[in-house]
Short mmCIF file of C-alpha atoms and ligand atoms in Angstrom, two decimals:
data_model
loop_
_atom_site.label_atom_id
_atom_site.label_comp_id
_atom_site.label_asym_id
_atom_site.label_seq_id
_atom_site.Cartn_x
_atom_site.Cartn_y
_atom_site.Cartn_z
CA UNK A 220 0.02 -0.09 -0.07
CA UNK A 221 3.02 2.32 0.56
CA UNK A 222 3.50 2.59 -3.21
CA UNK A 223 -0.17 3.60 -3.68
CA UNK A 224 0.70 6.40 -0.89
CA UNK A 225 4.00 7.23 -3.02
CA UNK A 226 2.04 7.73 -6.25
CA UNK A 227 -0.89 9.70 -4.81
CA UNK A 228 1.70 12.25 -3.57
CA UNK A 229 3.23 12.81 -6.94
CA UNK A 230 2.10 15.83 -8.86
CA UNK A 231 -1.22 15.36 -10.74
CA UNK A 232 0.53 15.70 -14.18
CA UNK A 233 3.01 12.79 -13.30
CA UNK A 234 0.01 10.83 -12.24
CA UNK A 235 -2.00 11.41 -15.40
CA UNK A 236 1.27 10.56 -17.50
CA UNK A 237 1.38 7.41 -15.29
CA UNK A 238 -2.09 6.51 -15.72
CA UNK A 239 -1.58 6.83 -19.62
CA UNK A 240 1.17 4.40 -19.74
CA UNK A 241 -0.56 2.12 -17.22
CA UNK A 242 -3.71 1.92 -19.59
CA UNK A 243 -1.60 1.20 -22.57
CA UNK A 244 0.26 -1.34 -20.80
CA UNK A 245 -3.29 -3.17 -19.48
CA UNK A 246 -4.75 -2.75 -22.86
CA UNK A 247 -1.59 -4.46 -24.49
CA UNK A 248 -1.92 -7.37 -21.95
CA UNK A 249 -5.63 -7.70 -22.51
CA UNK A 250 -4.93 -7.91 -26.31
CA UNK A 251 -2.34 -10.76 -25.75
CA UNK A 252 -4.63 -12.65 -23.41
CA UNK A 253 -7.75 -12.03 -25.54
CA UNK A 254 -9.27 -10.01 -22.81
CA UNK A 255 -10.67 -7.31 -24.96
CA UNK A 256 -14.22 -7.84 -23.78
CA UNK A 257 -13.09 -7.68 -20.34
CA UNK A 258 -11.36 -4.17 -20.87
CA UNK A 259 -14.69 -3.14 -22.67
CA UNK A 260 -17.07 -4.24 -19.99
CA UNK A 261 -15.02 -3.70 -16.59
CA UNK A 262 -12.42 -1.04 -17.32
CA UNK A 263 -13.45 1.49 -19.96
CA UNK A 264 -16.78 2.38 -18.10
CA UNK A 265 -14.66 3.97 -15.43
CA UNK A 266 -13.21 6.14 -18.23
CA UNK A 267 -16.63 6.92 -19.34
CA UNK A 268 -17.57 8.03 -15.83
CA UNK A 269 -14.61 10.65 -16.11
CA UNK A 270 -15.67 12.00 -19.20
CA UNK A 271 -19.41 12.33 -18.14
CA UNK A 272 -18.36 14.09 -14.94
CA UNK A 273 -16.54 16.66 -16.94
CA UNK A 274 -19.46 17.05 -19.16
CA UNK A 275 -21.76 17.08 -16.02
CA UNK A 276 -19.75 20.29 -14.62
CA UNK A 277 -19.42 22.09 -17.94
CA UNK A 278 -22.80 23.89 -18.13
CA UNK A 279 -22.74 25.10 -14.50
CA UNK A 280 -18.95 26.11 -14.69
CA UNK A 281 -19.42 28.08 -18.03
CA UNK A 282 -22.63 29.56 -16.88
CA UNK A 283 -21.61 30.64 -13.46
CA UNK A 284 -17.83 31.82 -14.56
CA UNK A 285 -19.27 33.94 -17.34
CA UNK A 286 -21.83 35.56 -15.25
CA UNK A 287 -19.14 36.37 -12.63
CA UNK A 288 -16.64 37.50 -15.28
CA UNK A 289 -19.20 39.94 -16.89
CA UNK A 290 -20.61 41.44 -13.79
CA UNK A 291 -16.92 41.65 -12.48
CA UNK A 292 -16.38 44.67 -14.72
CA UNK A 293 -17.89 46.61 -11.93
CA UNK A 294 -16.86 49.86 -12.28
CA UNK A 295 -19.21 51.26 -15.01
CA UNK A 296 -17.53 54.59 -15.60
CA UNK A 297 -14.30 52.83 -15.86
CA UNK A 298 -15.93 50.39 -18.14
CA UNK A 299 -17.29 52.81 -20.52
CA UNK A 300 -13.92 54.51 -20.74
CA UNK A 301 -11.63 51.36 -21.40
CA UNK A 302 -14.01 48.37 -21.17
CA UNK A 303 -15.29 48.65 -24.79
CA UNK A 304 -11.86 48.65 -26.12
CA UNK A 305 -10.22 46.08 -23.76
CA UNK A 306 -13.00 43.62 -24.78
CA UNK A 307 -12.93 44.37 -28.71
CA UNK A 308 -9.11 43.72 -28.53
CA UNK A 309 -9.36 40.75 -26.30
CA UNK A 310 -11.96 39.30 -28.82
CA UNK A 311 -9.83 40.20 -31.90
CA UNK A 312 -6.52 38.35 -30.48
CA UNK A 313 -8.54 35.53 -29.42
CA UNK A 314 -10.16 35.44 -33.01
CA UNK A 315 -6.43 35.32 -34.64
CA UNK A 316 -5.40 32.71 -32.22
CA UNK A 317 -8.25 30.23 -33.04
CA UNK A 318 -8.02 30.87 -36.56
CA UNK A 319 -4.11 29.97 -36.28
CA UNK A 320 -5.08 26.87 -34.58
CA UNK A 321 -7.59 25.98 -37.42
CA UNK A 322 -5.38 26.74 -40.19
CA UNK A 323 -2.35 24.63 -38.42
CA UNK A 324 -4.85 21.65 -37.72
CA UNK A 325 -6.32 21.67 -41.20
CA UNK A 326 -2.90 22.14 -43.11
CA UNK A 327 -0.96 19.31 -41.10
CA UNK A 328 -3.78 17.26 -40.39
CA UNK A 329 -1.86 15.28 -37.43
CA UNK A 330 -5.09 13.00 -37.08
CA UNK A 331 -4.86 11.54 -40.35
CA UNK A 332 -1.45 10.01 -39.73
CA UNK A 333 -2.98 7.10 -38.01
CA UNK A 334 -3.17 3.91 -39.81
CA UNK A 335 -6.45 4.12 -41.59
CA UNK A 336 -6.99 0.30 -41.95
CA UNK A 337 -6.10 -0.42 -38.25
CA UNK A 338 -8.06 2.42 -37.06
CA UNK A 339 -11.14 1.62 -39.16
CA UNK A 340 -12.07 -0.42 -35.98
CA UNK A 341 -12.52 2.78 -33.90
CA UNK A 342 -14.00 4.60 -36.49
CA UNK A 343 -16.75 1.65 -36.67
CA UNK A 344 -17.49 2.14 -33.25
CA UNK A 345 -18.27 5.85 -34.10
CA UNK A 346 -19.85 5.03 -37.37
CA UNK A 347 -23.39 6.19 -35.89
CA UNK A 348 -21.97 9.49 -34.98
CA UNK A 349 -20.18 9.99 -38.59
CA UNK A 350 -23.62 8.96 -40.29
CA UNK A 351 -25.43 11.53 -38.02
CA UNK A 352 -23.26 14.30 -38.73
CA UNK A 353 -23.61 13.61 -42.63
CA UNK A 354 -27.15 14.00 -41.88
CA UNK A 355 -26.82 16.94 -39.98
CA UNK A 356 -25.00 18.64 -42.86
CA UNK A 357 -27.34 17.46 -45.52
CA UNK A 358 -30.05 19.21 -43.53
CA UNK A 359 -27.97 22.44 -43.01
CA UNK A 360 -27.60 22.99 -46.87
CA UNK A 361 -31.34 23.42 -47.14
CA UNK A 362 -31.29 26.19 -44.36
CA UNK A 363 -31.00 29.83 -44.77
CA UNK A 364 -27.55 31.64 -44.01
CA UNK A 365 -28.86 33.00 -40.86
CA UNK A 366 -30.10 29.72 -39.40
CA UNK A 367 -27.34 29.64 -37.12
CA UNK A 368 -28.96 32.37 -35.16
CA UNK A 369 -31.31 29.89 -33.62
CA UNK A 370 -28.54 27.78 -32.47
CA UNK A 371 -27.29 30.83 -30.60
CA UNK A 372 -30.59 32.40 -29.03
CA UNK A 373 -32.43 29.88 -26.92
CA UNK A 374 -36.29 29.95 -26.54
CA UNK A 375 -36.11 28.26 -23.26
CA UNK A 376 -33.09 28.39 -20.75
CA UNK A 377 -34.18 24.98 -19.09
CA UNK A 378 -34.39 23.30 -22.53
CA UNK A 379 -30.97 24.78 -23.49
CA UNK A 380 -29.31 23.79 -20.33
CA UNK A 381 -30.71 20.33 -20.71
CA UNK A 382 -28.90 19.42 -23.72
CA UNK A 383 -25.12 19.66 -23.63
CA UNK A 384 -25.00 20.57 -27.35
CA UNK A 385 -26.54 23.60 -26.84
CA UNK A 386 -23.85 25.30 -25.01
CA UNK A 387 -23.96 28.33 -27.07
CA UNK A 388 -27.30 29.16 -26.01
CA UNK A 389 -26.49 28.76 -22.36
CA UNK A 390 -23.49 31.25 -23.11
CA UNK A 391 -25.90 33.76 -24.89
CA UNK A 392 -28.01 33.81 -21.73
CA UNK A 393 -25.18 34.09 -19.27
CA UNK A 394 -23.85 37.03 -21.27
CA UNK A 395 -27.25 38.70 -21.41
CA UNK A 396 -27.92 38.25 -17.75
CA UNK A 397 -24.46 39.61 -16.95
CA UNK A 398 -24.97 42.69 -19.17
CA UNK A 399 -28.34 43.45 -17.86
CA UNK A 400 -27.02 43.07 -14.08
CA UNK A 401 -24.22 45.57 -14.92
CA UNK A 402 -27.07 48.36 -15.56
CA UNK A 403 -28.75 47.55 -12.27
CA UNK A 404 -27.55 49.55 -9.27
CA UNK A 405 -24.65 47.73 -7.44
CA UNK A 406 -26.52 47.61 -3.88
CA UNK A 407 -29.67 46.23 -5.14
CA UNK A 408 -27.80 42.94 -6.72
CA UNK A 409 -25.16 42.66 -4.19
CA UNK A 410 -26.64 39.35 -2.71
CA UNK A 411 -26.96 37.90 -6.25
CA UNK A 412 -23.39 38.56 -6.81
CA UNK A 413 -22.02 37.12 -3.69
CA UNK A 414 -24.31 34.02 -4.36
CA UNK A 415 -22.41 33.67 -7.67
CA UNK A 416 -19.09 34.27 -5.99
CA UNK A 417 -19.88 31.47 -3.55
CA UNK A 418 -20.96 29.04 -6.34
CA UNK A 419 -18.10 29.82 -8.34
CA UNK A 420 -15.69 28.68 -5.63
CA UNK A 421 -17.83 25.45 -4.97
CA UNK A 422 -18.14 24.81 -8.60
CA UNK A 423 -13.80 25.22 -9.09
CA UNK A 424 -13.61 22.68 -6.11
CA UNK A 425 -15.92 20.22 -7.78
CA UNK A 426 -13.52 20.54 -11.00
CA UNK A 427 -10.83 19.98 -8.66
CA UNK A 428 -12.16 16.66 -7.55
CA UNK A 429 -12.76 15.43 -11.17
CA UNK A 430 -9.48 16.27 -12.10
CA UNK A 431 -8.13 14.43 -9.28
CA UNK A 432 -9.76 11.54 -10.78
CA UNK A 433 -8.15 11.86 -14.06
CA UNK A 434 -5.06 9.45 -14.02
CA UNK A 435 -7.58 6.61 -13.23
CA UNK A 436 -9.95 8.03 -15.94
CA UNK A 437 -7.25 8.32 -18.56
CA UNK A 438 -5.88 4.86 -17.69
CA UNK A 439 -9.20 3.41 -18.18
CA UNK A 440 -10.02 5.22 -21.43
CA UNK A 441 -6.29 4.51 -22.77
CA UNK A 442 -6.88 0.80 -21.98
CA UNK A 443 -10.08 0.74 -23.95
CA UNK A 444 -8.49 2.76 -27.04
CA UNK A 445 -5.68 0.23 -27.12
CA UNK A 446 -7.92 -2.94 -27.39
CA UNK A 447 -10.16 -0.75 -29.78
CA UNK A 448 -6.98 -0.06 -31.98
CA UNK A 449 -5.85 -3.52 -31.88
CA UNK A 450 -2.42 -2.47 -30.68
CA UNK A 451 -2.06 -0.09 -33.54
CA UNK A 452 0.80 2.35 -32.48
CA UNK A 453 0.59 4.89 -35.23
CA UNK A 454 -1.93 6.57 -33.17
CA UNK A 455 1.10 7.69 -30.87
CA UNK A 456 3.10 8.90 -33.85
CA UNK A 457 0.07 11.02 -34.67
CA UNK A 458 0.01 12.31 -31.10
CA UNK A 459 3.75 13.36 -31.39
CA UNK A 460 3.04 15.58 -34.44
CA UNK A 461 -0.28 16.94 -32.82
CA UNK A 462 1.91 17.99 -29.83
CA UNK A 463 4.38 19.45 -32.32
CA UNK A 464 1.69 21.37 -33.85
CA UNK A 465 0.29 22.92 -30.61
CA UNK A 466 3.58 23.84 -29.63
CA UNK A 467 4.31 25.45 -33.12
CA UNK A 468 1.17 27.47 -32.72
CA UNK A 469 2.13 28.61 -29.21
CA UNK A 470 5.58 30.01 -30.34
CA UNK A 471 3.98 31.68 -33.32
CA UNK A 472 1.91 33.56 -30.70
CA UNK A 473 4.52 34.13 -28.25
CA UNK A 474 7.47 35.19 -30.69
CA UNK A 475 5.51 36.41 -33.73
CA UNK A 476 2.06 37.67 -32.95
CA UNK A 477 2.47 39.61 -29.72
CA UNK A 478 5.92 41.18 -30.37
CA UNK A 479 4.42 42.49 -33.64
CA UNK A 480 1.40 43.93 -31.78
CA UNK A 481 3.68 45.54 -29.27
CA UNK A 482 5.85 47.05 -32.03
CA UNK A 483 2.76 48.45 -34.07
CA UNK A 484 0.41 49.43 -31.32
CA UNK A 485 2.64 50.58 -28.45
CA UNK A 486 5.70 52.77 -27.85
CA UNK A 487 7.39 49.76 -26.01
CA UNK A 488 10.37 48.01 -27.70
CA UNK A 489 9.88 44.34 -28.61
CA UNK A 490 13.17 43.53 -26.79
CA UNK A 491 12.17 45.23 -23.70
CA UNK A 492 8.47 43.32 -23.97
CA UNK A 493 10.15 39.88 -24.32
CA UNK A 494 12.56 40.58 -21.33
CA UNK A 495 9.81 41.79 -19.04
CA UNK A 496 7.49 38.98 -20.09
CA UNK A 497 10.13 36.32 -19.47
CA UNK A 498 9.63 35.89 -15.68
CA UNK A 499 5.89 36.01 -15.96
CA UNK A 500 5.87 33.46 -18.65
CA UNK A 501 8.20 31.03 -16.51
CA UNK A 502 5.73 31.41 -13.66
CA UNK A 503 2.84 30.68 -15.81
CA UNK A 504 4.62 27.56 -17.38
CA UNK A 505 5.50 26.31 -13.90
CA UNK A 506 2.09 26.56 -12.19
CA UNK A 507 -0.06 26.00 -15.25
CA UNK A 508 -2.38 28.56 -13.99
CA UNK A 509 -3.02 31.99 -15.17
CA UNK A 510 -5.09 32.90 -12.29
CA UNK A 511 -2.38 32.13 -9.98
CA UNK A 512 0.11 33.86 -12.01
CA UNK A 513 -2.08 37.24 -12.05
CA UNK A 514 0.18 39.26 -9.31
CA UNK A 515 3.15 38.36 -11.14
CA UNK A 516 1.74 39.65 -14.18
CA UNK A 517 0.43 42.85 -12.62
CA UNK A 518 3.62 43.55 -11.04
CA UNK A 519 5.59 42.91 -14.21
CA UNK A 520 3.10 44.82 -16.44
CA UNK A 521 2.97 47.96 -13.98
CA UNK A 522 6.76 48.07 -13.22
CA UNK A 523 8.46 47.01 -16.19
CA UNK A 524 6.02 47.93 -18.95
CA UNK A 525 4.99 51.05 -17.23
CA UNK A 526 1.41 50.44 -17.83
CA UNK A 527 -0.72 52.79 -15.46
CA UNK A 528 -2.14 51.07 -12.47
CA UNK A 529 -5.82 51.97 -13.49
CA UNK A 530 -5.36 49.96 -16.68
CA UNK A 531 -3.49 47.14 -15.42
CA UNK A 532 -5.98 46.75 -12.46
CA UNK A 533 -8.69 46.57 -14.82
CA UNK A 534 -7.58 44.76 -17.92
CA UNK A 535 -5.62 42.02 -16.30
CA UNK A 536 -8.17 40.79 -14.18
CA UNK A 537 -10.82 40.78 -16.95
CA UNK A 538 -8.01 39.22 -19.34
CA UNK A 539 -7.57 36.30 -16.82
CA UNK A 540 -11.24 35.50 -16.82
CA UNK A 541 -12.03 36.18 -20.44
CA UNK A 542 -9.05 36.16 -22.75
CA UNK A 543 -7.06 32.86 -23.30
CA UNK A 544 -5.39 32.93 -26.60
CA UNK A 545 -3.29 30.01 -25.99
CA UNK A 546 -6.23 27.94 -24.59
CA UNK A 547 -8.32 28.79 -27.81
CA UNK A 548 -5.61 28.30 -30.50
CA UNK A 549 -4.98 24.84 -28.66
CA UNK A 550 -8.49 23.77 -28.39
CA UNK A 551 -9.02 24.35 -32.21
CA UNK A 552 -6.14 21.98 -33.10
CA UNK A 553 -7.26 19.45 -30.47
CA UNK A 554 -10.88 19.42 -31.96
CA UNK A 555 -9.76 18.95 -35.54
CA UNK A 556 -7.20 16.21 -34.23
CA UNK A 557 -9.80 14.23 -32.69
CA UNK A 558 -12.23 14.79 -35.39
CA UNK A 559 -9.57 13.44 -37.92
CA UNK A 560 -8.64 10.38 -35.82
CA UNK A 561 -12.16 9.38 -35.48
CA UNK A 562 -12.78 9.67 -39.21
CA UNK A 563 -15.23 12.44 -38.79
CA UNK A 564 -15.29 14.91 -41.47
CA UNK A 565 -16.46 18.62 -40.79
CA UNK A 566 -18.37 20.72 -42.99
CA UNK A 567 -17.65 24.42 -43.43
CA UNK A 568 -20.45 25.23 -41.21
CA UNK A 569 -19.40 23.15 -38.55
CA UNK A 570 -15.84 24.58 -38.78
CA UNK A 571 -17.41 28.13 -38.23
CA UNK A 572 -19.27 26.75 -35.32
CA UNK A 573 -16.08 25.48 -33.79
CA UNK A 574 -14.55 28.92 -34.34
CA UNK A 575 -17.63 30.58 -32.57
CA UNK A 576 -17.66 28.17 -29.83
CA UNK A 577 -13.99 28.12 -29.17
CA UNK A 578 -13.61 31.88 -28.97
CA UNK A 579 -16.95 32.02 -26.61
CA UNK A 580 -15.95 28.90 -24.60
CA UNK A 581 -12.30 30.19 -23.80
CA UNK A 582 -14.23 32.98 -21.97
CA UNK A 583 -15.58 30.27 -19.45
CA UNK A 584 -12.46 28.36 -19.13
CA UNK A 585 -11.07 28.65 -15.66
CA UNK A 586 -7.35 29.93 -15.39
CA UNK A 587 -6.24 26.70 -13.37
CA UNK A 588 -4.38 23.63 -14.58
CA UNK A 589 -6.24 21.60 -17.12
CA UNK A 590 -9.00 24.22 -16.91
CA UNK A 591 -9.83 23.52 -20.66
CA UNK A 592 -10.61 19.92 -20.26
CA UNK A 593 -14.39 20.43 -18.98
CA UNK A 594 -14.84 23.16 -21.86
CA UNK A 595 -13.30 21.02 -24.36
CA UNK A 596 -15.83 18.41 -23.72
CA UNK A 597 -18.53 20.80 -24.09
CA UNK A 598 -17.21 22.22 -27.56
CA UNK A 599 -16.67 18.60 -28.95
CA UNK A 600 -20.23 17.65 -27.79
CA UNK A 601 -21.79 20.78 -29.39
CA UNK A 602 -20.42 19.82 -32.83
CA UNK A 603 -21.34 16.31 -32.40
CA UNK A 604 -17.74 14.68 -31.92
CA UNK A 605 -17.92 12.16 -29.12
CA UNK A 606 -16.40 13.67 -25.88
CA UNK A 607 -14.48 10.37 -25.27
CA UNK A 608 -12.10 11.44 -28.09
CA UNK A 609 -10.43 13.61 -25.11
CA UNK A 610 -8.87 10.37 -24.03
CA UNK A 611 -6.70 10.64 -26.91
CA UNK A 612 -5.04 13.76 -25.89
CA UNK A 613 -5.21 13.98 -22.13
CA UNK A 614 -1.98 11.82 -21.25
CA UNK A 615 0.40 14.27 -23.04
CA UNK A 616 -1.59 17.31 -22.00
CA UNK A 617 0.49 18.88 -19.26
CA UNK A 618 3.56 20.22 -20.97
CA UNK A 619 1.10 21.66 -23.61
CA UNK A 620 -1.06 23.11 -20.69
CA UNK A 621 1.88 24.76 -19.33
CA UNK A 622 2.86 26.42 -22.60
CA UNK A 623 -0.65 27.48 -23.42
CA UNK A 624 -0.79 29.21 -19.98
CA UNK A 625 2.26 31.20 -20.62
CA UNK A 626 0.63 32.35 -23.86
CA UNK A 627 -2.56 33.22 -22.12
CA UNK A 628 -0.65 35.62 -19.64
CA UNK A 629 1.48 37.26 -22.65
CA UNK A 630 -1.82 37.84 -24.32
CA UNK A 631 -3.00 39.64 -21.19
CA UNK A 632 -0.09 41.71 -20.92
CA UNK A 633 0.07 42.65 -24.47
CA UNK A 634 -3.54 43.96 -24.55
CA UNK A 635 -2.79 45.77 -21.38
CA UNK A 636 0.06 47.48 -23.07
CA UNK A 637 -1.99 48.39 -26.07
CA UNK A 638 -5.03 49.81 -24.03
CA UNK A 639 -2.66 52.04 -22.07
CA UNK A 640 -1.15 53.29 -25.28
CA UNK A 641 -4.36 54.39 -26.17
N1 LIG B 192 -4.11 26.29 -17.69
C1 LIG B 192 -4.66 27.17 -18.28
C2 LIG B 192 -4.69 28.54 -17.62
O1 LIG B 192 -4.58 28.57 -16.39
C3 LIG B 192 -6.15 26.83 -18.55
C4 LIG B 192 -6.29 25.66 -19.90
O2 LIG B 192 -6.08 25.94 -20.90
O3 LIG B 192 -6.27 24.47 -19.10
O4 LIG B 192 -4.48 29.61 -18.26
#
């Protein structure tokens, strides 16, 4: 039992990696011993429980954190001065990040590197999903160009919240609610705001518990995947290329996009910016949490980039909640990768939904390690890709999480410098 205690005391990302390796080994042993059925009946369901828990928490998490994010823009006068600009720039940078992710995912197509014949087996399992998607895209062809508005504006909140694929509608309601709350005198809605603060803390604790279960969930899902693929290892090569694509995207943002924005829209030198951001990125990289990095980001932005305290104290906390460029670029690549592995072809309108969902849902991603898992299951479900596909990428996610967190905080600091210059 001492070894179990030792494993449990390891950092979570090491546990997840161990879970992945253990799952692969169990899967290989099962294949050799003809125990595929045993894995499907007795092991895989635990992985499915993990995915279901992530899906369960998705709607409350996004709903509450969005309302908290929007109502967090407390000071209406400050908001009207710099709020509009800040949010517009945040949305624009997120949009660029998502499009970059889409571009890389579609050009490199890492998911297509898996061995078609061997993986036909997994694809068969998802055949009904593929058929369903074809059906939907055929139906979509007959609809008018504005039909997507129906997918955004709900006619019933409970109906929208009851269906994981209607996430966009829940997001719409939460943003609408938050904006309306901003216009009501603060004193009148104080109890509601503190209720949401408390709910947010509870939900984040629940996410924490679910993520603690991740090593076991990943092990079970991996074992199921290995028996599904009949021991095909091309999936791991594809996974390596997928990781390289994510890393490439992150470095393009860090070393290309942000320094360019700083050069064009502020009076700061690129070198000064890169030097000032270095310790912040390192902190974000090691903690994998942009929320935990906030104090360090604030200090660097005010002291080294000489951004006024008024701007920094507004732009950065808002950014931690709503601006996640690294996360959204990564999500776009992951969704495409999972769809490619499962052999699901996405139509243009589905790609557009992914862009929209990724932009909006990155707003609901908490700035904590692995914060995007929950939101990713939600976006996957919204475009009809089985959320279990997440198992493919979780095992190697930690280093990518570290990197995207560094990108997230750099994005916030860049926007703070841009708003201050204005
Ligand atoms: N760890 C990221 C952050 O804190 C969120 C995520 O993408 O998982 O910014």
